[in-house]
JSON list of C-alpha atoms in Angstrom, two decimals:
[
{"chain": "D", "resi": 12, "resn": "UNK", "atom": "CA", "xyz": [-24.98, 9.62, -29.92]},
{"chain": "D", "resi": 13, "resn": "UNK", "atom": "CA", "xyz": [-23.21, 6.65, -28.44]},
{"chain": "D", "resi": 14, "resn": "UNK", "atom": "CA", "xyz": [-24.52, 4.90, -25.26]},
{"chain": "D", "resi": 15, "resn": "UNK", "atom": "CA", "xyz": [-23.22, 2.07, -23.23]},
{"chain": "D", "resi": 16, "resn": "UNK", "atom": "CA", "xyz": [-25.48, -0.22, -21.24]},
{"chain": "D", "resi": 17, "resn": "UNK", "atom": "CA", "xyz": [-24.39, -2.52, -18.51]},
{"chain": "D", "resi": 18, "resn": "UNK", "atom": "CA", "xyz": [-26.43, -4.94, -16.45]},
{"chain": "D", "resi": 19, "resn": "UNK", "atom": "CA", "xyz": [-27.35, -5.94, -13.83]},
{"chain": "D", "resi": 20, "resn": "UNK", "atom": "CA", "xyz": [-26.53, -2.89, -11.64]},
{"chain": "D", "resi": 21, "resn": "UNK", "atom": "CA", "xyz": [-26.12, -5.08, -8.50]},
{"chain": "D", "resi": 22, "resn": "UNK", "atom": "CA", "xyz": [-25.79, -8.81, -7.91]},
{"chain": "D", "resi": 23, "resn": "UNK", "atom": "CA", "xyz": [-25.38, -11.09, -4.89]},
{"chain": "D", "resi": 24, "resn": "UNK", "atom": "CA", "xyz": [-24.19, -14.59, -5.74]},
{"chain": "D", "resi": 25, "resn": "UNK", "atom": "CA", "xyz": [-22.98, -17.50, -3.63]},
{"chain": "D", "resi": 26, "resn": "UNK", "atom": "CA", "xyz": [-19.54, -18.92, -3.88]},
{"chain": "D", "resi": 27, "resn": "UNK", "atom": "CA", "xyz": [-19.31, -21.43, -6.57]},
{"chain": "D", "resi": 28, "resn": "UNK", "atom": "CA", "xyz": [-22.14, -20.16, -8.65]},
{"chain": "D", "resi": 29, "resn": "UNK", "atom": "CA", "xyz": [-21.74, -18.99, -12.27]},
{"chain": "D", "resi": 30, "resn": "UNK", "atom": "CA", "xyz": [-21.59, -15.38, -13.38]},
{"chain": "D", "resi": 31, "resn": "UNK", "atom": "CA", "xyz": [-22.61, -13.55, -16.54]},
{"chain": "D", "resi": 32, "resn": "UNK", "atom": "CA", "xyz": [-22.37, -9.80, -16.87]},
{"chain": "D", "resi": 33, "resn": "UNK", "atom": "CA", "xyz": [-23.44, -8.10, -20.09]},
{"chain": "D", "resi": 34, "resn": "UNK", "atom": "CA", "xyz": [-22.42, -4.93, -21.77]},
{"chain": "D", "resi": 35, "resn": "UNK", "atom": "CA", "xyz": [-23.60, -3.50, -25.10]},
{"chain": "D", "resi": 36, "resn": "UNK", "atom": "CA", "xyz": [-22.71, -0.33, -26.94]},
{"chain": "D", "resi": 37, "resn": "UNK", "atom": "CA", "xyz": [-25.01, 1.64, -29.29]},
{"chain": "D", "resi": 38, "resn": "UNK", "atom": "CA", "xyz": [-24.28, 4.18, -31.88]},
{"chain": "D", "resi": 39, "resn": "UNK", "atom": "CA", "xyz": [-20.86, 3.25, -32.95]},
{"chain": "D", "resi": 40, "resn": "UNK", "atom": "CA", "xyz": [-19.16, 0.41, -34.92]},
{"chain": "D", "resi": 41, "resn": "UNK", "atom": "CA", "xyz": [-16.08, -1.65, -34.26]},
{"chain": "D", "resi": 42, "resn": "UNK", "atom": "CA", "xyz": [-15.45, -0.14, -30.84]},
{"chain": "D", "resi": 43, "resn": "UNK", "atom": "CA", "xyz": [-12.75, -1.35, -28.53]},
{"chain": "D", "resi": 44, "resn": "UNK", "atom": "CA", "xyz": [-14.30, -2.91, -25.47]},
{"chain": "D", "resi": 45, "resn": "UNK", "atom": "CA", "xyz": [-12.94, -3.31, -21.97]},
{"chain": "D", "resi": 46, "resn": "UNK", "atom": "CA", "xyz": [-13.81, -4.94, -18.64]},
{"chain": "D", "resi": 47, "resn": "UNK", "atom": "CA", "xyz": [-12.30, -3.35, -15.48]},
{"chain": "D", "resi": 48, "resn": "UNK", "atom": "CA", "xyz": [-12.61, -4.36, -11.81]},
{"chain": "D", "resi": 49, "resn": "UNK", "atom": "CA", "xyz": [-12.57, -1.77, -9.05]},
{"chain": "D", "resi": 50, "resn": "UNK", "atom": "CA", "xyz": [-12.06, -3.28, -5.51]},
{"chain": "D", "resi": 51, "resn": "UNK", "atom": "CA", "xyz": [-13.41, -1.16, -2.58]},
{"chain": "D", "resi": 52, "resn": "UNK", "atom": "CA", "xyz": [-11.38, 1.98, -2.14]},
{"chain": "D", "resi": 53, "resn": "UNK", "atom": "CA", "xyz": [-8.91, 1.09, -4.85]},
{"chain": "D", "resi": 54, "resn": "UNK", "atom": "CA", "xyz": [-8.12, 1.94, -8.41]},
{"chain": "D", "resi": 55, "resn": "UNK", "atom": "CA", "xyz": [-9.06, 0.22, -11.57]},
{"chain": "D", "resi": 56, "resn": "UNK", "atom": "CA", "xyz": [-7.68, -3.03, -12.74]},
{"chain": "D", "resi": 57, "resn": "UNK", "atom": "CA", "xyz": [-7.97, -3.92, -16.41]},
{"chain": "D", "resi": 58, "resn": "UNK", "atom": "CA", "xyz": [-9.25, -7.45, -16.77]},
{"chain": "D", "resi": 59, "resn": "UNK", "atom": "CA", "xyz": [-9.94, -7.95, -20.57]},
{"chain": "D", "resi": 60, "resn": "UNK", "atom": "CA", "xyz": [-10.01, -5.90, -23.70]},
{"chain": "D", "resi": 61, "resn": "UNK", "atom": "CA", "xyz": [-11.21, -6.61, -27.22]},
{"chain": "D", "resi": 62, "resn": "UNK", "atom": "CA", "xyz": [-10.41, -4.94, -30.53]},
{"chain": "D", "resi": 63, "resn": "UNK", "atom": "CA", "xyz": [-13.02, -7.09, -32.59]},
{"chain": "D", "resi": 64, "resn": "UNK", "atom": "CA", "xyz": [-15.31, -9.93, -32.56]},
{"chain": "D", "resi": 65, "resn": "UNK", "atom": "CA", "xyz": [-13.82, -13.07, -31.03]},
{"chain": "D", "resi": 66, "resn": "UNK", "atom": "CA", "xyz": [-10.60, -11.17, -30.16]},
{"chain": "D", "resi": 67, "resn": "UNK", "atom": "CA", "xyz": [-10.03, -11.14, -26.35]},
{"chain": "D", "resi": 68, "resn": "UNK", "atom": "CA", "xyz": [-6.85, -10.13, -24.53]},
{"chain": "D", "resi": 69, "resn": "UNK", "atom": "CA", "xyz": [-6.53, -10.95, -20.85]},
{"chain": "D", "resi": 70, "resn": "UNK", "atom": "CA", "xyz": [-4.45, -8.69, -18.66]},
{"chain": "D", "resi": 71, "resn": "UNK", "atom": "CA", "xyz": [-4.18, -10.86, -15.55]},
{"chain": "D", "resi": 72, "resn": "UNK", "atom": "CA", "xyz": [-4.68, -14.56, -14.90]},
{"chain": "D", "resi": 73, "resn": "UNK", "atom": "CA", "xyz": [-7.91, -15.15, -12.92]},
{"chain": "D", "resi": 74, "resn": "UNK", "atom": "CA", "xyz": [-11.20, -17.02, -12.50]},
{"chain": "D", "resi": 75, "resn": "UNK", "atom": "CA", "xyz": [-12.98, -14.94, -15.09]},
{"chain": "D", "resi": 76, "resn": "UNK", "atom": "CA", "xyz": [-13.35, -15.07, -18.85]},
{"chain": "D", "resi": 77, "resn": "UNK", "atom": "CA", "xyz": [-14.72, -12.68, -21.41]},
{"chain": "D", "resi": 78, "resn": "UNK", "atom": "CA", "xyz": [-16.37, -13.15, -24.87]},
{"chain": "D", "resi": 79, "resn": "UNK", "atom": "CA", "xyz": [-17.46, -10.83, -27.67]},
{"chain": "D", "resi": 80, "resn": "UNK", "atom": "CA", "xyz": [-20.10, -12.76, -29.70]},
{"chain": "D", "resi": 81, "resn": "UNK", "atom": "CA", "xyz": [-21.18, -9.57, -31.57]},
{"chain": "D", "resi": 82, "resn": "UNK", "atom": "CA", "xyz": [-19.40, -6.36, -32.45]},
{"chain": "D", "resi": 83, "resn": "UNK", "atom": "CA", "xyz": [-21.04, -4.29, -29.74]},
{"chain": "D", "resi": 84, "resn": "UNK", "atom": "CA", "xyz": [-21.49, -6.86, -27.05]},
{"chain": "D", "resi": 85, "resn": "UNK", "atom": "CA", "xyz": [-19.02, -7.86, -24.36]},
{"chain": "D", "resi": 86, "resn": "UNK", "atom": "CA", "xyz": [-19.76, -10.48, -21.82]},
{"chain": "D", "resi": 87, "resn": "UNK", "atom": "CA", "xyz": [-17.86, -11.29, -18.55]},
{"chain": "D", "resi": 88, "resn": "UNK", "atom": "CA", "xyz": [-18.29, -14.76, -17.16]},
{"chain": "D", "resi": 89, "resn": "UNK", "atom": "CA", "xyz": [-17.22, -17.19, -14.58]},
{"chain": "D", "resi": 90, "resn": "UNK", "atom": "CA", "xyz": [-17.99, -20.85, -14.06]},
{"chain": "D", "resi": 91, "resn": "UNK", "atom": "CA", "xyz": [-17.51, -20.80, -10.35]},
{"chain": "D", "resi": 92, "resn": "UNK", "atom": "CA", "xyz": [-17.29, -17.47, -8.40]},
{"chain": "D", "resi": 93, "resn": "UNK", "atom": "CA", "xyz": [-14.72, -17.01, -5.52]},
{"chain": "D", "resi": 94, "resn": "UNK", "atom": "CA", "xyz": [-15.14, -14.63, -2.60]},
{"chain": "D", "resi": 95, "resn": "UNK", "atom": "CA", "xyz": [-12.34, -12.63, -4.13]},
{"chain": "D", "resi": 96, "resn": "UNK", "atom": "CA", "xyz": [-14.37, -11.97, -7.13]},
{"chain": "D", "resi": 97, "resn": "UNK", "atom": "CA", "xyz": [-16.45, -9.39, -5.25]},
{"chain": "D", "resi": 98, "resn": "UNK", "atom": "CA", "xyz": [-16.05, -5.86, -6.49]},
{"chain": "D", "resi": 99, "resn": "UNK", "atom": "CA", "xyz": [-17.35, -3.21, -8.85]},
{"chain": "D", "resi": 100, "resn": "UNK", "atom": "CA", "xyz": [-17.07, -4.27, -12.50]},
{"chain": "D", "resi": 101, "resn": "UNK", "atom": "CA", "xyz": [-17.00, -1.59, -15.17]},
{"chain": "D", "resi": 102, "resn": "UNK", "atom": "CA", "xyz": [-17.48, -2.01, -18.89]},
{"chain": "D", "resi": 103, "resn": "UNK", "atom": "CA", "xyz": [-16.02, 0.66, -21.17]},
{"chain": "D", "resi": 104, "resn": "UNK", "atom": "CA", "xyz": [-15.58, 1.36, -24.87]},
{"chain": "D", "resi": 105, "resn": "UNK", "atom": "CA", "xyz": [-13.39, 3.57, -27.04]},
{"chain": "D", "resi": 106, "resn": "UNK", "atom": "CA", "xyz": [-13.17, 4.42, -30.74]},
{"chain": "D", "resi": 107, "resn": "UNK", "atom": "CA", "xyz": [-11.38, 1.52, -32.46]},
{"chain": "D", "resi": 108, "resn": "UNK", "atom": "CA", "xyz": [-8.00, 2.02, -34.09]},
{"chain": "D", "resi": 109, "resn": "UNK", "atom": "CA", "xyz": [-9.57, 0.88, -37.41]},
{"chain": "D", "resi": 110, "resn": "UNK", "atom": "CA", "xyz": [-11.17, 4.31, -37.52]},
{"chain": "D", "resi": 111, "resn": "UNK", "atom": "CA", "xyz": [-7.88, 6.02, -37.47]},
{"chain": "D", "resi": 112, "resn": "UNK", "atom": "CA", "xyz": [-8.24, 7.22, -33.89]},
{"chain": "D", "resi": 113, "resn": "UNK", "atom": "CA", "xyz": [-5.32, 6.80, -31.48]},
{"chain": "D", "resi": 114, "resn": "UNK", "atom": "CA", "xyz": [-5.40, 7.49, -27.72]},
{"chain": "D", "resi": 115, "resn": "UNK", "atom": "CA", "xyz": [-9.19, 8.24, -27.65]},
{"chain": "D", "resi": 116, "resn": "UNK", "atom": "CA", "xyz": [-10.83, 8.35, -24.23]},
{"chain": "D", "resi": 117, "resn": "UNK", "atom": "CA", "xyz": [-12.75, 5.51, -22.61]},
{"chain": "D", "resi": 118, "resn": "UNK", "atom": "CA", "xyz": [-16.41, 5.80, -22.06]},
{"chain": "D", "resi": 119, "resn": "UNK", "atom": "CA", "xyz": [-17.70, 3.81, -19.04]},
{"chain": "D", "resi": 120, "resn": "UNK", "atom": "CA", "xyz": [-20.99, 2.11, -18.17]},
{"chain": "D", "resi": 121, "resn": "UNK", "atom": "CA", "xyz": [-22.56, 2.60, -14.75]},
{"chain": "D", "resi": 122, "resn": "UNK", "atom": "CA", "xyz": [-20.99, -0.50, -13.34]},
{"chain": "D", "resi": 123, "resn": "UNK", "atom": "CA", "xyz": [-22.19, -3.80, -11.66]},
{"chain": "D", "resi": 124, "resn": "UNK", "atom": "CA", "xyz": [-21.62, -4.24, -7.98]},
{"chain": "D", "resi": 125, "resn": "UNK", "atom": "CA", "xyz": [-20.94, -7.90, -7.40]},
{"chain": "D", "resi": 126, "resn": "UNK", "atom": "CA", "xyz": [-21.01, -9.40, -3.90]},
{"chain": "D", "resi": 127, "resn": "UNK", "atom": "CA", "xyz": [-20.01, -13.05, -3.59]},
{"chain": "D", "resi": 128, "resn": "UNK", "atom": "CA", "xyz": [-21.18, -14.50, -0.24]},
{"chain": "X", "resi": 13, "resn": "UNK", "atom": "CA", "xyz": [6.36, 1.07, -19.33]},
{"chain": "X", "resi": 14, "resn": "UNK", "atom": "CA", "xyz": [3.47, 3.68, -18.99]},
{"chain": "X", "resi": 15, "resn": "UNK", "atom": "CA", "xyz": [2.23, 4.67, -15.60]},
{"chain": "X", "resi": 16, "resn": "UNK", "atom": "CA", "xyz": [0.34, 7.40, -13.73]},
{"chain": "X", "resi": 17, "resn": "UNK", "atom": "CA", "xyz": [1.00, 8.57, -10.23]},
{"chain": "X", "resi": 18, "resn": "UNK", "atom": "CA", "xyz": [-1.55, 10.81, -8.42]},
{"chain": "X", "resi": 19, "resn": "UNK", "atom": "CA", "xyz": [-1.64, 12.34, -5.04]},
{"chain": "X", "resi": 20, "resn": "UNK", "atom": "CA", "xyz": [-3.08, 10.13, -2.38]},
{"chain": "X", "resi": 21, "resn": "UNK", "atom": "CA", "xyz": [-6.30, 11.13, -0.71]},
{"chain": "X", "resi": 22, "resn": "UNK", "atom": "CA", "xyz": [-8.56, 11.63, 0.85]},
{"chain": "X", "resi": 23, "resn": "UNK", "atom": "CA", "xyz": [-8.82, 15.34, 0.38]},
{"chain": "X", "resi": 24, "resn": "UNK", "atom": "CA", "xyz": [-11.17, 17.28, 2.39]},
{"chain": "X", "resi": 25, "resn": "UNK", "atom": "CA", "xyz": [-11.98, 20.98, 1.57]},
{"chain": "X", "resi": 26, "resn": "UNK", "atom": "CA", "xyz": [-14.54, 23.56, 2.53]},
{"chain": "X", "resi": 27, "resn": "UNK", "atom": "CA", "xyz": [-16.90, 24.91, -0.08]},
{"chain": "X", "resi": 28, "resn": "UNK", "atom": "CA", "xyz": [-15.36, 27.66, -2.25]},
{"chain": "X", "resi": 29, "resn": "UNK", "atom": "CA", "xyz": [-11.82, 26.50, -1.48]},
{"chain": "X", "resi": 30, "resn": "UNK", "atom": "CA", "xyz": [-9.15, 26.14, -4.21]},
{"chain": "X", "resi": 31, "resn": "UNK", "atom": "CA", "xyz": [-8.51, 22.49, -5.38]},
{"chain": "X", "resi": 32, "resn": "UNK", "atom": "CA", "xyz": [-5.26, 21.00, -6.68]},
{"chain": "X", "resi": 33, "resn": "UNK", "atom": "CA", "xyz": [-4.90, 17.20, -7.25]},
{"chain": "X", "resi": 34, "resn": "UNK", "atom": "CA", "xyz": [-1.36, 16.40, -8.52]},
{"chain": "X", "resi": 35, "resn": "UNK", "atom": "CA", "xyz": [-0.74, 13.96, -11.32]},
{"chain": "X", "resi": 36, "resn": "UNK", "atom": "CA", "xyz": [2.54, 12.88, -12.88]},
{"chain": "X", "resi": 37, "resn": "UNK", "atom": "CA", "xyz": [3.14, 10.36, -15.67]},
{"chain": "X", "resi": 38, "resn": "UNK", "atom": "CA", "xyz": [5.72, 8.15, -17.28]},
{"chain": "X", "resi": 39, "resn": "UNK", "atom": "CA", "xyz": [5.07, 7.23, -20.96]},
{"chain": "X", "resi": 40, "resn": "UNK", "atom": "CA", "xyz": [6.80, 6.16, -24.11]},
{"chain": "X", "resi": 41, "resn": "UNK", "atom": "CA", "xyz": [5.74, 8.10, -27.18]},
{"chain": "X", "resi": 42, "resn": "UNK", "atom": "CA", "xyz": [3.33, 10.99, -27.03]},
{"chain": "X", "resi": 43, "resn": "UNK", "atom": "CA", "xyz": [0.40, 10.20, -24.71]},
{"chain": "X", "resi": 44, "resn": "UNK", "atom": "CA", "xyz": [-2.92, 11.86, -24.43]},
{"chain": "X", "resi": 45, "resn": "UNK", "atom": "CA", "xyz": [-3.85, 12.80, -20.83]},
{"chain": "X", "resi": 46, "resn": "UNK", "atom": "CA", "xyz": [-7.25, 12.58, -19.07]},
{"chain": "X", "resi": 47, "resn": "UNK", "atom": "CA", "xyz": [-9.10, 13.31, -15.93]},
{"chain": "X", "resi": 48, "resn": "UNK", "atom": "CA", "xyz": [-12.13, 11.19, -14.93]},
{"chain": "X", "resi": 49, "resn": "UNK", "atom": "CA", "xyz": [-14.55, 11.69, -12.22]},
{"chain": "X", "resi": 50, "resn": "UNK", "atom": "CA", "xyz": [-16.52, 8.92, -10.45]},
{"chain": "X", "resi": 51, "resn": "UNK", "atom": "CA", "xyz": [-19.54, 9.87, -8.38]},
{"chain": "X", "resi": 52, "resn": "UNK", "atom": "CA", "xyz": [-20.71, 7.40, -5.60]},
{"chain": "X", "resi": 53, "resn": "UNK", "atom": "CA", "xyz": [-22.10, 4.24, -7.09]},
{"chain": "X", "resi": 54, "resn": "UNK", "atom": "CA", "xyz": [-21.56, 5.25, -10.70]},
{"chain": "X", "resi": 55, "resn": "UNK", "atom": "CA", "xyz": [-19.07, 4.53, -13.49]},
{"chain": "X", "resi": 56, "resn": "UNK", "atom": "CA", "xyz": [-16.28, 6.96, -14.53]},
{"chain": "X", "resi": 57, "resn": "UNK", "atom": "CA", "xyz": [-17.13, 9.96, -16.61]},
{"chain": "X", "resi": 58, "resn": "UNK", "atom": "CA", "xyz": [-14.58, 11.79, -18.69]},
{"chain": "X", "resi": 59, "resn": "UNK", "atom": "CA", "xyz": [-14.08, 15.24, -17.17]},
{"chain": "X", "resi": 60, "resn": "UNK", "atom": "CA", "xyz": [-11.37, 16.75, -19.48]},
{"chain": "X", "resi": 61, "resn": "UNK", "atom": "CA", "xyz": [-8.50, 15.81, -21.70]},
{"chain": "X", "resi": 62, "resn": "UNK", "atom": "CA", "xyz": [-5.45, 17.17, -23.46]},
{"chain": "X", "resi": 63, "resn": "UNK", "atom": "CA", "xyz": [-3.68, 15.50, -26.40]},
{"chain": "X", "resi": 64, "resn": "UNK", "atom": "CA", "xyz": [-0.41, 17.40, -26.73]},
{"chain": "X", "resi": 65, "resn": "UNK", "atom": "CA", "xyz": [2.09, 19.39, -24.83]},
{"chain": "X", "resi": 66, "resn": "UNK", "atom": "CA", "xyz": [0.87, 22.77, -23.47]},
{"chain": "X", "resi": 67, "resn": "UNK", "atom": "CA", "xyz": [-2.75, 21.92, -24.20]},
{"chain": "X", "resi": 68, "resn": "UNK", "atom": "CA", "xyz": [-5.26, 22.95, -21.44]},
{"chain": "X", "resi": 69, "resn": "UNK", "atom": "CA", "xyz": [-8.29, 20.82, -20.90]},
{"chain": "X", "resi": 70, "resn": "UNK", "atom": "CA", "xyz": [-11.14, 22.40, -19.08]},
{"chain": "X", "resi": 71, "resn": "UNK", "atom": "CA", "xyz": [-14.80, 21.44, -18.10]},
{"chain": "X", "resi": 72, "resn": "UNK", "atom": "CA", "xyz": [-17.14, 22.45, -15.36]},
{"chain": "X", "resi": 73, "resn": "UNK", "atom": "CA", "xyz": [-14.62, 24.92, -13.81]},
{"chain": "X", "resi": 74, "resn": "UNK", "atom": "CA", "xyz": [-11.91, 22.26, -13.72]},
{"chain": "X", "resi": 75, "resn": "UNK", "atom": "CA", "xyz": [-8.64, 22.74, -15.63]},
{"chain": "X", "resi": 76, "resn": "UNK", "atom": "CA", "xyz": [-5.54, 20.80, -16.28]},
{"chain": "X", "resi": 77, "resn": "UNK", "atom": "CA", "xyz": [-2.49, 21.68, -18.36]},
{"chain": "X", "resi": 78, "resn": "UNK", "atom": "CA", "xyz": [-0.32, 19.15, -20.17]},
{"chain": "X", "resi": 79, "resn": "UNK", "atom": "CA", "xyz": [3.27, 19.95, -19.04]},
{"chain": "X", "resi": 80, "resn": "UNK", "atom": "CA", "xyz": [5.71, 17.82, -21.01]},
{"chain": "X", "resi": 81, "resn": "UNK", "atom": "CA", "xyz": [8.79, 19.34, -19.17]},
{"chain": "X", "resi": 82, "resn": "UNK", "atom": "CA", "xyz": [7.49, 18.18, -15.76]},
{"chain": "X", "resi": 83, "resn": "UNK", "atom": "CA", "xyz": [5.47, 15.22, -17.01]},
{"chain": "X", "resi": 84, "resn": "UNK", "atom": "CA", "xyz": [2.43, 16.52, -15.10]},
{"chain": "X", "resi": 85, "resn": "UNK", "atom": "CA", "xyz": [-1.22, 17.11, -15.56]},
{"chain": "X", "resi": 86, "resn": "UNK", "atom": "CA", "xyz": [-2.39, 18.52, -12.36]},
{"chain": "X", "resi": 87, "resn": "UNK", "atom": "CA", "xyz": [-6.20, 19.12, -11.90]},
{"chain": "X", "resi": 88, "resn": "UNK", "atom": "CA", "xyz": [-7.34, 22.51, -10.45]},
{"chain": "X", "resi": 89, "resn": "UNK", "atom": "CA", "xyz": [-10.58, 24.29, -9.60]},
{"chain": "X", "resi": 90, "resn": "UNK", "atom": "CA", "xyz": [-10.76, 27.71, -8.21]},
{"chain": "X", "resi": 91, "resn": "UNK", "atom": "CA", "xyz": [-13.90, 27.27, -6.04]},
{"chain": "X", "resi": 92, "resn": "UNK", "atom": "CA", "xyz": [-15.09, 23.77, -5.23]},
{"chain": "X", "resi": 93, "resn": "UNK", "atom": "CA", "xyz": [-18.76, 22.97, -4.48]},
{"chain": "X", "resi": 94, "resn": "UNK", "atom": "CA", "xyz": [-20.38, 20.21, -2.36]},
{"chain": "X", "resi": 95, "resn": "UNK", "atom": "CA", "xyz": [-21.46, 18.57, -5.58]},
{"chain": "X", "resi": 96, "resn": "UNK", "atom": "CA", "xyz": [-17.73, 18.11, -6.64]},
{"chain": "X", "resi": 97, "resn": "UNK", "atom": "CA", "xyz": [-17.36, 15.46, -3.97]},
{"chain": "X", "resi": 98, "resn": "UNK", "atom": "CA", "xyz": [-16.26, 12.33, -5.93]},
{"chain": "X", "resi": 99, "resn": "UNK", "atom": "CA", "xyz": [-13.21, 10.21, -6.75]},
{"chain": "X", "resi": 100, "resn": "UNK", "atom": "CA", "xyz": [-10.95, 11.76, -9.46]},
{"chain": "X", "resi": 101, "resn": "UNK", "atom": "CA", "xyz": [-8.76, 9.54, -11.72]},
{"chain": "X", "resi": 102, "resn": "UNK", "atom": "CA", "xyz": [-5.83, 10.79, -13.81]},
{"chain": "X", "resi": 103, "resn": "UNK", "atom": "CA", "xyz": [-5.17, 8.59, -16.82]},
{"chain": "X", "resi": 104, "resn": "UNK", "atom": "CA", "xyz": [-2.97, 8.39, -19.86]},
{"chain": "X", "resi": 105, "resn": "UNK", "atom": "CA", "xyz": [-3.21, 6.73, -23.21]},
{"chain": "X", "resi": 106, "resn": "UNK", "atom": "CA", "xyz": [-0.09, 6.07, -25.25]},
{"chain": "X", "resi": 107, "resn": "UNK", "atom": "CA", "xyz": [-0.24, 3.80, -28.38]},
{"chain": "X", "resi": 108, "resn": "UNK", "atom": "CA", "xyz": [-3.76, 2.80, -27.19]},
{"chain": "X", "resi": 109, "resn": "UNK", "atom": "CA", "xyz": [-2.44, 1.56, -23.84]},
{"chain": "X", "resi": 110, "resn": "UNK", "atom": "CA", "xyz": [-4.69, 3.25, -21.26]},
{"chain": "X", "resi": 111, "resn": "UNK", "atom": "CA", "xyz": [-3.38, 3.58, -17.67]},
{"chain": "X", "resi": 112, "resn": "UNK", "atom": "CA", "xyz": [-5.15, 4.97, -14.63]},
{"chain": "X", "resi": 113, "resn": "UNK", "atom": "CA", "xyz": [-3.91, 6.34, -11.40]},
{"chain": "X", "resi": 114, "resn": "UNK", "atom": "CA", "xyz": [-5.16, 4.99, -8.09]},
{"chain": "X", "resi": 115, "resn": "UNK", "atom": "CA", "xyz": [-7.79, 7.79, -7.72]},
{"chain": "X", "resi": 116, "resn": "UNK", "atom": "CA", "xyz": [-8.16, 10.59, -5.21]},
{"chain": "X", "resi": 117, "resn": "UNK", "atom": "CA", "xyz": [-11.24, 10.92, -3.17]},
{"chain": "X", "resi": 118, "resn": "UNK", "atom": "CA", "xyz": [-12.42, 14.52, -2.69]},
{"chain": "X", "resi": 119, "resn": "UNK", "atom": "CA", "xyz": [-14.93, 15.53, -0.02]},
{"chain": "X", "resi": 120, "resn": "UNK", "atom": "CA", "xyz": [-16.26, 19.11, -0.11]},
{"chain": "X", "resi": 121, "resn": "UNK", "atom": "CA", "xyz": [-18.01, 20.15, 3.14]},
{"chain": "X", "resi": 122, "resn": "UNK", "atom": "CA", "xyz": [-20.60, 23.08, 3.26]}
]
């Protein structure tokens, strides 16, 4: 069966410090990968998605970047955190289109709560 | 473009009450529709889905029917429990473009 791991679960970082959140998926190949942010009491904002190694699409301009160095690894980074980067970050995967699946559901990790102080 | 609108919360019910959370959508093409649930401090879990008109998704006593004529996918449960307290998200996927509603917080009191 497929599993998704996301870490760390919580993180407190000072303004101006770097960030690296990691997400890995097991049990599937060529997944679509996603990073979402959920601000307190609000809905989900899609930050980045990837359909393959080295292929990253950004939904909104921001202080963050994403990379996919391996097929099942997705990393969210920042060189200098801002207070506004605080939130709950969720990684997700879905079956890739290369497998002939359209509109398949997303499967989420347990999230990382980031507090920038 | 594609979008999802769901009823604003919070919703507070007593145990064993009937639940309805409304969800309507706008989409090009033929979307698949989903309900996700998020328990406190956790990620989202897929609750149920429907892939074509008139399909009924069901899981854990929750149901939702894909109504193309009213572009709706309302979530229902006949008798809620305290353990159902969570945030519920309606979502659609059309041409692999996944969109989420803003979420509805449900609190069930004993």
